[in-house]
Amino acid sequence: MRISVVGLGKLGAPLLAVLASRGFEVCGIDVDQRSVDAINARTAPVVEPHLQELLTAHSERIRATTDWQAGIAGTDITCIIVPTPSGADGAFKNDFVLDAIEQIGSALRSKTGYHLVVVHSTTMPGSVDGPIREHLEACSGRRVGSDLGLCYNPEFIALGNVVEGLLNPDFVLIGESDERAGDVLVDMCRRVVGGSVPISRMNPVNAELTKISVNTYVTMKISFANMLGEICDNLAGADADIVTRAIGQDTRIGGKYLKGGTGYGGPCFPRDTIAFAVAAQRANTDAVLATATHTVNQRQVDRLVKLVGEHADPGETVAVMGLSYKPGTNVIEESQGILLAAALMKAGYRVVVHDPAAIDAARAVLGPNASFVAEPEEAISIASVVVIMVPWPEYREFFSAY
Ligand SMILES: NC(=O)c1ccc[n+]([C@@H]2O[C@H](COP(=O)([O-])OP(=O)(O)OC[C@H]3O[C@@H](n4cnc5c(N)ncnc54)[C@H](O)[C@@H]3O)[C@@H](O)[C@H]2O)c1
């Protein structure tokens, strides 16, 4: 089975390499020549643990091109993993997926035999079996269901752990246009994840709803723990860690992601939670739990600014340790560390920041008013208050000495 992967970004490049590592002949396609050149030079186009090792070890099965016809022609399955940015209303936009579908569809006009198209990008419920299927049929001149299959197969990975997440997921989610399409995708997925990982098969709209439900349920747990934290801030003798640790022992609840701390950030949690609320509105209902989850999350930075204010006055220096949205990545999208640093500067504090990986990305966002340091010692030597925002292993080691 030969596979084309459209979009060689933070998820697409690791997916390409993982598929090659499982014996598939793969061809990457991207509109960005630099990503294609990087793959052909066997150089990771994005920073992700194990990606470079896989590209090097399985190079004989990997190629990339900007030529859609050449890229699609020799393959049986095309995986689409291009951006679906959130629009002003919070819904994911399909524009890049539809652009890719147009190219795939016209390439399929001159290809014979069965072809499966798999959408891995996160889409709003109703997209895959709606505008995406319609565009694919119009551009390819084929009907989905006969010699053309269409599936939705979103990824539940976290940046910094993408390769591991692709190889060892908790479960595989497949939304299938028909049984044959699902069977072909199951064969592909089984070669990647092995025989014991559960695979949930359903129609595309259920799979689209499942994808955003998973993240929204997790963010709900995070906001629940932070809500407990807010109560404990003002309840003498109360400690959110003690309460959440006890609650987590109930097997109906579980302790994962149930710990008071900072709000959640990153490229998926915030926008999937908002998109869930939008999906509910579109279904003429009100997802109050998703909306409340988002509201609680938004006030966590103010809560921290208030806490800092109990220990230092504006004009004093505060160290913000950790600017990426989680350990192991340089991505700062919706990062709580960045939001806190900006809020503290706005409140009149001097802010010194440190991060083992995300300083360059943070510099572009925080601007010249923040002081950037290369070593944790430099930050804490000049700060009245130190706020550790990201549990980088480096910090655990460093601060355990204090
Ligand atoms: N990053 C995450 O943590 C994460 C997690 C789960 C799901 N997702 C979803 O995966 C999808 C991709 O995310 P990402 O983080 O890999 O994006 P990314 O921005 O890192 O990479 C996208 C790639 O697609 C390419 N591209 C854009 N338009 C194209 C087109 N028309 N044809 C071919 N290539 C095109 C870009 O050049 C880029 O290389 C999104 O829908 C996102 O929501 C992301």
CSV table of C-alpha atoms and ligand atoms in Angstrom, one decimal:
chain,number,residue,atom,x,y,z
A,1,MET,CA,0.0,0.0,0.0
A,2,ARG,CA,1.4,3.4,-1.0
A,3,ILE,CA,0.4,6.6,0.8
A,4,SER,CA,0.5,10.3,-0.1
A,5,VAL,CA,0.5,12.7,2.9
A,6,VAL,CA,-0.7,16.2,2.1
A,7,GLY,CA,0.7,18.8,4.5
A,8,LEU,CA,4.1,18.3,6.0
A,9,GLY,CA,3.8,20.4,9.2
A,10,LYS,CA,3.8,19.6,12.9
A,11,LEU,CA,1.6,16.5,12.4
A,12,GLY,CA,2.0,15.7,8.7
A,13,ALA,CA,5.8,15.3,8.7
A,14,PRO,CA,5.7,12.9,11.7
A,15,LEU,CA,2.8,11.0,10.2
A,16,LEU,CA,4.8,10.6,6.9
A,17,ALA,CA,7.8,9.3,8.8
A,18,VAL,CA,5.8,6.9,11.0
A,19,LEU,CA,4.0,5.4,8.0
A,20,ALA,CA,7.4,4.9,6.3
A,21,SER,CA,8.7,3.2,9.5
A,22,ARG,CA,5.8,0.7,9.2
A,23,GLY,CA,6.9,-0.3,5.7
A,24,PHE,CA,4.6,2.0,3.6
A,25,GLU,CA,6.0,3.7,0.5
A,26,VAL,CA,5.1,7.4,1.2
A,27,CYS,CA,5.1,10.6,-0.8
A,28,GLY,CA,4.7,13.9,1.0
A,29,ILE,CA,3.0,16.8,-0.8
A,30,ASP,CA,3.1,20.4,0.4
A,31,VAL,CA,2.5,23.9,-1.1
A,32,ASP,CA,5.6,25.0,0.8
A,33,GLN,CA,8.7,24.2,-1.2
A,34,ARG,CA,10.9,24.4,1.9
A,35,SER,CA,9.1,21.5,3.6
A,36,VAL,CA,9.3,19.4,0.5
A,37,ASP,CA,13.0,20.1,0.1
A,38,ALA,CA,13.6,19.3,3.8
A,39,ILE,CA,11.9,15.9,3.5
A,40,ASN,CA,13.8,15.1,0.3
A,41,ALA,CA,17.0,16.1,2.1
A,42,ARG,CA,15.9,13.8,4.9
A,43,THR,CA,15.9,16.7,7.3
A,44,ALA,CA,13.0,17.2,9.8
A,45,PRO,CA,11.0,20.3,8.7
A,46,VAL,CA,9.6,20.7,12.2
A,47,VAL,CA,11.1,20.1,15.7
A,48,GLU,CA,9.6,16.9,17.1
A,49,PRO,CA,11.4,14.1,19.1
A,50,HIS,CA,12.3,11.0,17.0
A,51,LEU,CA,11.2,12.6,13.7
A,52,GLN,CA,14.8,13.0,12.4
A,53,GLU,CA,15.7,9.4,13.4
A,54,LEU,CA,12.7,8.0,11.5
A,55,LEU,CA,13.4,10.1,8.4
A,56,THR,CA,17.0,8.9,8.4
A,57,ALA,CA,16.3,5.3,9.1
A,58,HIS,CA,13.5,4.8,6.5
A,59,SER,CA,14.7,7.3,3.9
A,60,GLU,CA,14.4,4.7,1.0
A,61,ARG,CA,10.7,4.7,1.3
A,62,ILE,CA,10.2,8.5,1.7
A,63,ARG,CA,9.9,11.2,-1.0
A,64,ALA,CA,8.1,14.5,-1.3
A,65,THR,CA,6.9,16.8,-4.1
A,66,THR,CA,4.9,19.9,-4.9
A,67,ASP,CA,3.6,18.2,-8.0
A,68,TRP,CA,0.1,16.9,-7.1
A,69,GLN,CA,-0.3,14.7,-10.1
A,70,ALA,CA,3.0,12.9,-9.5
A,71,GLY,CA,2.4,12.7,-5.8
A,72,ILE,CA,-1.1,11.2,-5.9
A,73,ALA,CA,-0.7,9.0,-9.0
A,74,GLY,CA,1.5,6.3,-7.5
A,75,THR,CA,-0.5,6.0,-4.3
A,76,ASP,CA,-3.6,4.2,-3.0
A,77,ILE,CA,-4.4,6.4,0.0
A,78,THR,CA,-4.1,10.2,0.4
A,79,CYS,CA,-4.0,11.6,4.0
A,80,ILE,CA,-4.8,15.3,4.4
A,81,ILE,CA,-3.2,17.1,7.3
A,82,VAL,CA,-3.3,20.8,6.5
A,83,PRO,CA,-4.4,23.6,8.9
A,84,THR,CA,-8.0,24.2,9.7
A,85,PRO,CA,-7.7,27.6,11.5
A,86,SER,CA,-10.4,28.9,13.8
A,87,GLY,CA,-12.5,31.6,12.3
A,88,ALA,CA,-13.8,34.7,14.1
A,89,ASP,CA,-16.8,32.8,15.3
A,90,GLY,CA,-14.6,29.9,16.7
A,91,ALA,CA,-15.5,27.4,14.1
A,92,PHE,CA,-12.7,25.6,12.2
A,93,LYS,CA,-12.4,26.8,8.6
A,94,ASN,CA,-12.1,24.2,5.8
A,95,ASP,CA,-10.4,26.5,3.2
A,96,PHE,CA,-7.1,24.7,3.2
A,97,VAL,CA,-8.7,21.3,3.2
A,98,LEU,CA,-10.9,22.3,0.3
A,99,ASP,CA,-7.9,23.7,-1.6
A,100,ALA,CA,-6.1,20.3,-1.1
A,101,ILE,CA,-9.3,18.4,-2.1
A,102,GLU,CA,-9.4,20.3,-5.4
A,103,GLN,CA,-5.9,19.3,-6.3
A,104,ILE,CA,-6.4,15.7,-5.2
A,105,GLY,CA,-9.7,15.5,-7.1
A,106,SER,CA,-8.2,16.7,-10.3
A,107,ALA,CA,-5.2,14.3,-9.9
A,108,LEU,CA,-7.7,11.4,-9.4
A,109,ARG,CA,-9.4,12.2,-12.8
A,110,SER,CA,-6.4,10.6,-14.5
A,111,LYS,CA,-5.9,7.8,-12.1
A,112,THR,CA,-7.7,4.4,-12.3
A,113,GLY,CA,-8.6,2.1,-9.5
A,114,TYR,CA,-9.8,2.5,-5.9
A,115,HIS,CA,-8.5,5.5,-4.0
A,116,LEU,CA,-9.1,6.4,-0.3
A,117,VAL,CA,-8.9,10.0,0.9
A,118,VAL,CA,-8.5,10.4,4.7
A,119,VAL,CA,-9.0,13.8,6.4
A,120,HIS,CA,-6.8,14.0,9.6
A,121,SER,CA,-7.2,17.8,10.0
A,122,THR,CA,-9.7,18.7,12.8
A,123,THR,CA,-13.0,19.7,11.2
A,124,MET,CA,-16.4,20.9,12.4
A,125,PRO,CA,-19.1,18.2,12.6
A,126,GLY,CA,-20.8,17.9,9.3
A,127,SER,CA,-17.8,19.0,7.2
A,128,VAL,CA,-16.4,15.7,5.9
A,129,ASP,CA,-19.8,14.2,4.8
A,130,GLY,CA,-20.9,17.7,3.7
A,131,PRO,CA,-18.7,20.3,1.8
A,132,ILE,CA,-15.6,18.1,1.7
A,133,ARG,CA,-17.3,15.1,0.1
A,134,GLU,CA,-19.2,17.4,-2.3
A,135,HIS,CA,-16.0,19.1,-3.4
A,136,LEU,CA,-14.2,15.8,-3.7
A,137,GLU,CA,-16.9,14.4,-5.9
A,138,ALA,CA,-17.1,17.5,-8.0
A,139,CYS,CA,-13.3,17.8,-8.5
A,140,SER,CA,-12.7,14.1,-9.1
A,141,GLY,CA,-15.8,13.4,-11.2
A,142,ARG,CA,-16.2,10.3,-9.0
A,143,ARG,CA,-18.9,9.3,-6.5
A,144,VAL,CA,-17.8,8.5,-2.9
A,145,GLY,CA,-18.7,4.9,-2.2
A,146,SER,CA,-17.8,3.1,-5.5
A,147,ASP,CA,-14.1,3.6,-6.5
A,148,LEU,CA,-13.5,6.4,-4.1
A,149,GLY,CA,-13.6,6.2,-0.2
A,150,LEU,CA,-13.6,9.1,2.2
A,151,CYS,CA,-12.7,8.9,5.9
A,152,TYR,CA,-12.1,11.1,8.9
A,153,ASN,CA,-9.2,10.0,11.1
A,154,PRO,CA,-8.2,12.7,13.6
A,155,GLU,CA,-5.1,12.5,15.7
A,156,PHE,CA,-5.1,12.8,19.5
A,157,ILE,CA,-1.5,13.7,19.9
A,158,ALA,CA,0.3,16.3,21.9
A,159,LEU,CA,3.2,18.3,20.4
A,160,GLY,CA,6.6,17.1,21.7
A,161,ASN,CA,5.1,13.6,21.8
A,162,VAL,CA,3.7,13.2,18.3
A,163,VAL,CA,5.6,10.1,17.1
A,164,GLU,CA,4.9,8.3,20.3
A,165,GLY,CA,1.3,9.4,20.2
A,166,LEU,CA,0.8,8.2,16.6
A,167,LEU,CA,2.4,4.8,17.4
A,168,ASN,CA,0.6,4.2,20.8
A,169,PRO,CA,-2.7,6.0,20.9
A,170,ASP,CA,-5.4,5.1,23.5
A,171,PHE,CA,-7.7,4.4,20.6
A,172,VAL,CA,-8.1,5.0,16.9
A,173,LEU,CA,-11.1,7.0,15.7
A,174,ILE,CA,-12.4,6.4,12.2
A,175,GLY,CA,-15.4,8.1,10.6
A,176,GLU,CA,-16.1,6.2,7.3
A,177,SER,CA,-18.1,7.0,4.2
A,178,ASP,CA,-18.8,3.3,3.8
A,179,GLU,CA,-17.5,-0.1,5.0
A,180,ARG,CA,-14.9,-0.6,2.2
A,181,ALA,CA,-13.3,2.8,3.0
A,182,GLY,CA,-13.2,2.0,6.7
A,183,ASP,CA,-11.7,-1.5,6.0
A,184,VAL,CA,-8.9,0.0,4.0
A,185,LEU,CA,-8.1,2.5,6.7
A,186,VAL,CA,-8.3,-0.1,9.5
A,187,ASP,CA,-5.6,-2.1,7.5
A,188,MET,CA,-3.4,1.0,7.4
A,189,CYS,CA,-3.9,1.9,11.1
A,190,ARG,CA,-3.4,-1.7,12.3
A,191,ARG,CA,0.1,-1.7,10.6
A,192,VAL,CA,0.9,1.5,12.6
A,193,VAL,CA,-0.6,0.8,16.0
A,194,GLY,CA,-0.6,-3.0,16.2
A,195,GLY,CA,-3.4,-5.4,17.0
A,196,SER,CA,-4.4,-4.4,20.6
A,197,VAL,CA,-5.4,-0.7,20.3
A,198,PRO,CA,-9.2,-0.3,20.1
A,199,ILE,CA,-10.5,1.1,16.9
A,200,SER,CA,-13.8,3.0,17.0
A,201,ARG,CA,-15.6,3.0,13.6
A,202,MET,CA,-18.6,5.3,13.0
A,203,ASN,CA,-20.0,7.7,10.4
A,204,PRO,CA,-18.0,10.9,9.8
A,205,VAL,CA,-20.2,13.3,11.8
A,206,ASN,CA,-20.0,11.2,14.9
A,207,ALA,CA,-16.3,11.0,14.6
A,208,GLU,CA,-16.0,14.8,14.2
A,209,LEU,CA,-18.1,15.2,17.3
A,210,THR,CA,-16.1,12.6,19.2
A,211,LYS,CA,-12.8,14.4,18.4
A,212,ILE,CA,-13.8,17.7,19.9
A,213,SER,CA,-15.7,16.0,22.7
A,214,VAL,CA,-12.5,14.3,23.9
A,215,ASN,CA,-10.6,17.5,24.2
A,216,THR,CA,-13.6,19.4,25.6
A,217,TYR,CA,-14.1,16.7,28.3
A,218,VAL,CA,-10.4,17.0,29.3
A,219,THR,CA,-10.5,20.8,29.4
A,220,MET,CA,-13.7,20.5,31.6
A,221,LYS,CA,-11.7,18.5,34.1
A,222,ILE,CA,-8.9,21.0,34.1
A,223,SER,CA,-11.3,23.9,34.6
A,224,PHE,CA,-13.1,21.9,37.3
A,225,ALA,CA,-9.8,21.6,39.2
A,226,ASN,CA,-9.0,25.2,38.7
A,227,MET,CA,-12.5,26.2,39.9
A,228,LEU,CA,-11.8,24.2,43.1
A,229,GLY,CA,-8.5,26.1,43.3
A,230,GLU,CA,-10.4,29.4,43.1
A,231,ILE,CA,-12.6,28.2,46.0
A,232,CYS,CA,-9.6,27.1,48.0
A,233,ASP,CA,-7.9,30.5,47.5
A,234,ASN,CA,-10.6,32.0,49.6
A,235,LEU,CA,-11.5,29.2,52.0
A,236,ALA,CA,-9.3,29.0,55.1
A,237,GLY,CA,-7.5,25.7,55.5
A,238,ALA,CA,-8.6,24.4,52.1
A,239,ASP,CA,-6.1,22.9,49.6
A,240,ALA,CA,-7.2,22.1,46.0
A,241,ASP,CA,-4.4,19.5,45.6
A,242,ILE,CA,-5.7,17.5,48.6
A,243,VAL,CA,-9.3,17.6,47.3
A,244,THR,CA,-8.5,16.7,43.6
A,245,ARG,CA,-6.1,13.9,44.7
A,246,ALA,CA,-9.0,12.4,46.7
A,247,ILE,CA,-11.6,12.9,44.0
A,248,GLY,CA,-9.3,11.3,41.4
A,249,GLN,CA,-9.4,8.0,43.3
A,250,ASP,CA,-13.0,7.6,42.3
A,251,THR,CA,-12.8,5.3,39.3
A,252,ARG,CA,-15.8,7.1,37.7
A,253,ILE,CA,-13.7,10.3,37.7
A,254,GLY,CA,-10.0,9.4,37.5
A,255,GLY,CA,-7.0,11.6,38.5
A,256,LYS,CA,-5.6,12.5,35.0
A,257,TYR,CA,-5.9,16.2,34.2
A,258,LEU,CA,-7.6,16.8,37.5
A,259,LYS,CA,-5.1,19.0,39.2
A,260,GLY,CA,-5.3,22.7,40.0
A,261,GLY,CA,-2.7,24.8,38.3
A,262,THR,CA,-2.5,27.1,35.4
A,263,GLY,CA,-5.1,27.3,32.7
A,264,TYR,CA,-4.8,25.2,29.6
A,265,GLY,CA,-3.3,26.4,26.3
A,266,GLY,CA,-1.8,25.2,23.1
A,267,PRO,CA,-3.1,24.7,19.5
A,268,CYS,CA,-5.9,22.3,20.4
A,269,PHE,CA,-7.5,22.5,23.8
A,270,PRO,CA,-8.8,26.1,23.7
A,271,ARG,CA,-10.0,26.1,20.2
A,272,ASP,CA,-11.6,22.6,20.3
A,273,THR,CA,-13.5,23.7,23.4
A,274,ILE,CA,-14.8,26.8,21.7
A,275,ALA,CA,-15.6,24.8,18.5
A,276,PHE,CA,-17.6,22.4,20.6
A,277,ALA,CA,-19.8,25.3,21.8
A,278,VAL,CA,-20.1,26.5,18.2
A,279,ALA,CA,-21.2,23.1,17.1
A,280,ALA,CA,-23.8,23.1,19.8
A,281,GLN,CA,-25.1,26.5,18.6
A,282,ARG,CA,-25.3,25.2,15.1
A,283,ALA,CA,-27.4,22.4,16.4
A,284,ASN,CA,-29.7,24.9,18.1
A,285,THR,CA,-28.6,24.1,21.6
A,286,ASP,CA,-26.3,25.6,24.2
A,287,ALA,CA,-23.2,23.8,25.4
A,288,VAL,CA,-23.1,25.5,28.7
A,289,LEU,CA,-20.4,23.2,30.1
A,290,ALA,CA,-18.0,24.0,27.2
A,291,THR,CA,-18.7,27.8,27.6
A,292,ALA,CA,-18.2,27.6,31.4
A,293,THR,CA,-15.0,25.6,30.9
A,294,HIS,CA,-13.7,28.4,28.6
A,295,THR,CA,-14.8,31.1,31.0
A,296,VAL,CA,-13.0,29.5,34.0
A,297,ASN,CA,-9.9,29.1,31.8
A,298,GLN,CA,-9.8,32.7,30.7
A,299,ARG,CA,-9.7,34.1,34.3
A,300,GLN,CA,-6.7,31.9,35.5
A,301,VAL,CA,-4.2,34.5,34.3
A,302,ASP,CA,-5.9,37.2,36.4
A,303,ARG,CA,-6.0,34.9,39.3
A,304,LEU,CA,-2.2,34.5,39.1
A,305,VAL,CA,-1.7,38.3,38.7
A,306,LYS,CA,-3.7,38.7,41.9
A,307,LEU,CA,-1.6,36.1,43.6
A,308,VAL,CA,1.6,37.8,42.5
A,309,GLY,CA,0.2,41.1,43.9
A,310,GLU,CA,0.0,39.5,47.3
A,311,HIS,CA,3.8,39.1,47.2
A,312,ALA,CA,5.1,42.0,45.1
A,313,ASP,CA,4.1,45.5,44.1
A,314,PRO,CA,4.0,46.9,40.6
A,315,GLY,CA,7.5,48.1,39.7
A,316,GLU,CA,9.1,45.1,41.3
A,317,THR,CA,10.5,42.2,39.1
A,318,VAL,CA,8.6,39.0,38.6
A,319,ALA,CA,10.2,35.9,36.9
A,320,VAL,CA,8.0,33.9,34.6
A,321,MET,CA,9.6,30.5,34.1
A,322,GLY,CA,8.3,28.6,31.1
A,323,LEU,CA,6.7,30.2,28.0
A,324,SER,CA,5.8,27.2,25.8
A,325,TYR,CA,2.3,25.8,26.2
A,326,LYS,CA,3.7,22.6,27.6
A,327,PRO,CA,7.1,20.9,28.2
A,328,GLY,CA,8.9,19.5,25.2
A,329,THR,CA,7.9,22.0,22.6
A,330,ASN,CA,8.7,25.5,21.5
A,331,VAL,CA,5.1,26.2,20.5
A,332,ILE,CA,3.6,29.2,22.4
A,333,GLU,CA,0.1,29.3,21.0
A,334,GLU,CA,-2.3,30.2,23.8
A,335,SER,CA,0.5,29.7,26.2
A,336,GLN,CA,-0.4,30.7,29.8
A,337,GLY,CA,3.2,31.7,30.5
A,338,ILE,CA,3.1,34.2,27.6
A,339,LEU,CA,-0.3,35.5,28.7
A,340,LEU,CA,0.9,35.9,32.3
A,341,ALA,CA,4.0,37.8,31.3
A,342,ALA,CA,2.0,40.1,29.1
A,343,ALA,CA,-0.6,40.7,31.9
A,344,LEU,CA,2.1,41.4,34.5
A,345,MET,CA,3.8,43.9,32.3
A,346,LYS,CA,0.4,45.6,31.7
A,347,ALA,CA,-0.1,45.7,35.5
A,348,GLY,CA,3.2,47.6,35.8
A,349,TYR,CA,5.6,44.9,36.9
A,350,ARG,CA,9.1,44.4,35.4
A,351,VAL,CA,9.1,40.9,33.9
A,352,VAL,CA,12.0,38.6,33.3
A,353,VAL,CA,11.3,35.4,31.4
A,354,HIS,CA,13.0,32.1,30.8
A,355,ASP,CA,12.2,29.0,28.7
A,356,PRO,CA,14.5,26.1,27.7
A,357,ALA,CA,13.1,26.1,24.1
A,358,ALA,CA,10.6,28.8,23.4
A,359,ILE,CA,12.6,32.0,23.9
A,360,ASP,CA,12.9,32.9,20.2
A,361,ALA,CA,9.1,32.5,19.6
A,362,ALA,CA,8.3,34.4,22.8
A,363,ARG,CA,10.6,37.3,21.9
A,364,ALA,CA,8.5,38.0,18.8
A,365,VAL,CA,5.3,38.1,20.9
A,366,LEU,CA,6.4,39.8,24.1
A,367,GLY,CA,8.6,42.5,22.6
A,368,PRO,CA,11.4,44.5,24.1
A,369,ASN,CA,9.7,45.3,27.4
A,370,ALA,CA,10.3,41.8,28.8
A,371,SER,CA,13.9,40.7,29.8
A,372,PHE,CA,14.9,37.4,28.3
A,373,VAL,CA,17.5,35.3,30.1
A,374,ALA,CA,19.3,32.1,29.1
A,375,GLU,CA,19.7,30.5,32.5
A,376,PRO,CA,17.1,30.1,35.4
A,377,GLU,CA,19.7,31.5,37.9
A,378,GLU,CA,19.7,34.9,36.1
A,379,ALA,CA,16.0,35.2,36.4
A,380,ILE,CA,15.6,34.3,40.0
A,381,SER,CA,18.6,36.4,41.1
A,382,ILE,CA,16.8,39.6,40.2
A,383,ALA,CA,13.1,38.6,40.9
A,384,SER,CA,11.0,39.3,44.0
A,385,VAL,CA,8.5,36.6,42.9
A,386,VAL,CA,9.2,33.5,40.7
A,387,VAL,CA,6.2,31.9,38.9
A,388,ILE,CA,6.9,28.4,37.4
A,389,MET,CA,4.4,28.1,34.5
A,390,VAL,CA,5.6,25.0,32.7
A,391,PRO,CA,6.8,21.7,34.4
A,392,TRP,CA,10.0,21.5,32.3
A,393,PRO,CA,12.2,18.6,33.7
A,394,GLU,CA,15.0,21.2,33.8
A,395,TYR,CA,13.0,23.2,36.3
A,396,ARG,CA,12.3,20.2,38.5
A,397,GLU,CA,16.0,19.5,38.7
A,398,PHE,CA,16.9,23.2,39.2
A,399,PHE,CA,14.3,24.1,41.8
A,400,SER,CA,14.6,20.9,43.8
A,401,ALA,CA,17.8,22.5,45.1
A,402,TYR,CA,15.8,25.3,46.7
B,1,LIG,N1,-0.6,20.8,16.2
B,1,LIG,C1,-1.4,20.0,17.0
B,1,LIG,O1,-1.1,19.8,18.2
B,1,LIG,C2,-2.6,19.3,16.5
B,1,LIG,C3,-3.2,18.2,17.3
B,1,LIG,C4,-4.3,17.6,16.8
B,1,LIG,C5,-4.8,18.0,15.5
B,1,LIG,N2,-4.2,19.0,14.8
B,1,LIG,C6,-4.8,19.3,13.6
B,1,LIG,O2,-4.0,18.9,12.5
B,1,LIG,C7,-4.1,19.8,11.4
B,1,LIG,C8,-2.7,20.2,10.9
B,1,LIG,O3,-2.1,20.9,12.0
B,1,LIG,P1,-0.5,21.1,12.1
B,1,LIG,O4,-0.2,21.6,13.4
B,1,LIG,O5,0.2,19.9,11.5
B,1,LIG,O6,-0.4,22.3,11.0
B,1,LIG,P2,1.0,23.0,10.5
B,1,LIG,O7,0.6,24.5,10.3
B,1,LIG,O8,2.1,22.7,11.4
B,1,LIG,O9,1.2,22.3,9.1
B,1,LIG,C9,0.4,22.4,8.0
B,1,LIG,C10,1.1,22.1,6.7
B,1,LIG,O10,0.2,22.1,5.6
B,1,LIG,C11,0.7,22.8,4.5
B,1,LIG,N3,-0.4,23.3,3.7
B,1,LIG,C12,-1.3,24.3,3.9
B,1,LIG,N4,-2.2,24.3,2.9
B,1,LIG,C13,-1.9,23.3,2.1
B,1,LIG,C14,-2.5,22.9,0.9
B,1,LIG,N5,-3.6,23.4,0.4
B,1,LIG,N6,-1.9,21.8,0.3
B,1,LIG,C15,-0.8,21.2,0.8
B,1,LIG,N7,-0.2,21.6,1.9
B,1,LIG,C16,-0.8,22.6,2.6
B,1,LIG,C17,1.5,23.9,5.1
B,1,LIG,O11,2.5,24.4,4.2
B,1,LIG,C18,2.2,23.2,6.3
B,1,LIG,O12,3.4,22.6,6.0
B,1,LIG,C19,-5.0,20.9,11.9
B,1,LIG,O13,-6.3,20.7,11.4
B,1,LIG,C20,-4.9,20.8,13.4
B,1,LIG,O14,-6.1,21.3,14.0
B,1,LIG,C21,-3.1,19.6,15.3
